[in-house]
C-alpha positions as semicolon CSV with decimal commas, in nm:
position;residue;x (nm);y (nm);z (nm)
1;M;-1,120;0,244;-0,739
2;K;-1,120;0,046;-0,392
3;V;-0,806;0,104;-0,217
4;L;-0,633;-0,084;0,103
5;I;-0,422;0,108;0,273
6;V;-0,187;-0,079;0,546
7;E;-0,017;0,162;0,734
8;D;0,101;0,109;1,138
9;Y;0,098;0,368;1,182
10;L;-0,254;0,559;1,254
11;P;-0,180;0,954;1,160
12;F;0,004;0,847;0,896
13;R;-0,247;0,635;0,769
14;K;-0,540;0,868;0,824
15;L;-0,377;1,151;0,636
16;L;-0,270;0,879;0,362
17;E;-0,617;0,863;0,341
18;N;-0,729;1,182;0,329
19;Q;-0,480;1,288;0,068
20;L;-0,565;0,977;-0,164
21;L;-0,969;1,103;-0,110
22;F;-0,865;1,470;-0,173
23;Y;-0,721;1,435;-0,481
24;V;-0,921;1,149;-0,685
25;D;-1,268;1,177;-0,663
26;K;-1,487;0,787;-0,591
27;L;-1,198;0,627;-0,398
28;N;-1,337;0,361;-0,153
29;V;-1,082;0,338;0,099
30;H;-1,024;0,077;0,356
31;Q;-0,766;0,046;0,573
32;A;-0,505;-0,197;0,773
33;G;-0,294;-0,183;1,067
34;T;-0,153;-0,528;1,117
35;I;-0,093;-0,832;0,893
36;E;-0,371;-1,052;1,016
37;D;-0,578;-0,728;0,953
38;T;-0,499;-0,716;0,618
39;V;-0,537;-1,080;0,518
40;N;-0,941;-1,058;0,691
41;L;-0,977;-0,763;0,450
42;L;-0,846;-0,929;0,096
43;G;-1,049;-1,271;0,176
44;Q;-1,357;-1,017;0,183
45;N;-1,301;-0,788;-0,136
46;D;-1,080;-0,747;-0,408
47;Y;-0,879;-0,408;-0,457
48;H;-0,788;-0,228;-0,731
49;L;-0,514;-0,084;-0,542
50;I;-0,316;-0,194;-0,235
51;I;-0,043;0,039;-0,124
52;L;0,201;-0,167;0,202
53;D;0,402;-0,002;0,480
54;V;0,694;-0,310;0,474
55;N;0,776;-0,327;0,863
56;L;0,405;-0,362;1,082
57;P;0,349;-0,471;1,412
58;D;0,297;-0,857;1,333
59;G;0,549;-0,907;1,044
60;Y;0,668;-0,815;0,728
61;S;0,368;-0,665;0,451
62;S;0,616;-0,829;0,182
63;T;0,520;-1,182;0,211
64;L;0,152;-1,000;0,133
65;I;0,233;-0,929;-0,240
66;P;0,294;-1,309;-0,375
67;K;-0,064;-1,407;-0,225
68;I;-0,246;-1,049;-0,302
69;K;-0,097;-1,116;-0,690
70;E;-0,211;-1,481;-0,692
71;K;-0,573;-1,393;-0,612
72;N;-0,561;-1,119;-0,848
73;Q;-0,279;-1,029;-1,053
74;N;-0,443;-0,641;-1,175
75;T;-0,334;-0,520;-0,812
76;I;-0,174;-0,246;-0,834
77;I;0,076;-0,269;-0,551
78;I;0,242;0,023;-0,422
79;V;0,522;-0,033;-0,140
80;L;0,572;0,271;0,018
81;T;0,808;0,274;0,304
82;G;1,072;0,461;0,521
83;N;1,260;0,201;0,490
84;S;1,385;0,269;0,122
85;S;1,696;0,037;0,154
86;N;1,816;-0,109;-0,230
87;F;1,759;-0,414;-0,072
88;I;1,427;-0,405;0,028
89;R;1,314;-0,222;-0,313
90;L;1,500;-0,547;-0,508
91;K;1,315;-0,778;-0,257
92;V;0,939;-0,627;-0,342
93;N;1,048;-0,559;-0,670
94;E;1,142;-0,958;-0,699
95;L;0,793;-1,060;-0,526
96;G;0,552;-0,856;-0,739
97;A;0,512;-0,501;-0,667
98;D;0,485;-0,220;-0,956
99;Y;0,594;0,023;-0,790
100;F;0,848;0,098;-0,426
101;L;0,828;0,466;-0,263
102;D;1,014;0,663;0,038
103;K;0,757;0,811;0,212
104;M;0,977;1,113;0,341
105;T;1,037;1,174;-0,079
106;D;0,800;1,024;-0,282
107;L;0,492;1,068;-0,112
108;E;0,368;1,308;-0,453
109;Q;0,461;1,049;-0,696
110;L;0,203;0,871;-0,529
111;F;-0,119;1,112;-0,642
112;I;0,078;1,132;-0,965
113;I;0,047;0,687;-1,021
114;L;-0,293;0,762;-0,952
115;K;-0,443;0,981;-1,139
């Protein structure tokens, strides 16, 4: 399974990658820290799963959701953010995200979804 982690905070991104590789077999994990890096990777790869942080240095990753779904409707999008307001939850769901998880309270749920 090919996975893309989009997270600007490198220590958390690395921690998340390590946890994913520990809990789930046969993952091919790519990483991006900006929208620009994400767009470049999306142009070169098809992903089964994309984990998106909302706030990135060069904008909001939610703007990528329709483009991701347009390219491949079967790509699972999990928004994993520290900003878990109801407004953002509703917005990303409207845009096509499959799951919305809070970094502080729902991280365990991520691994349940992956299994």
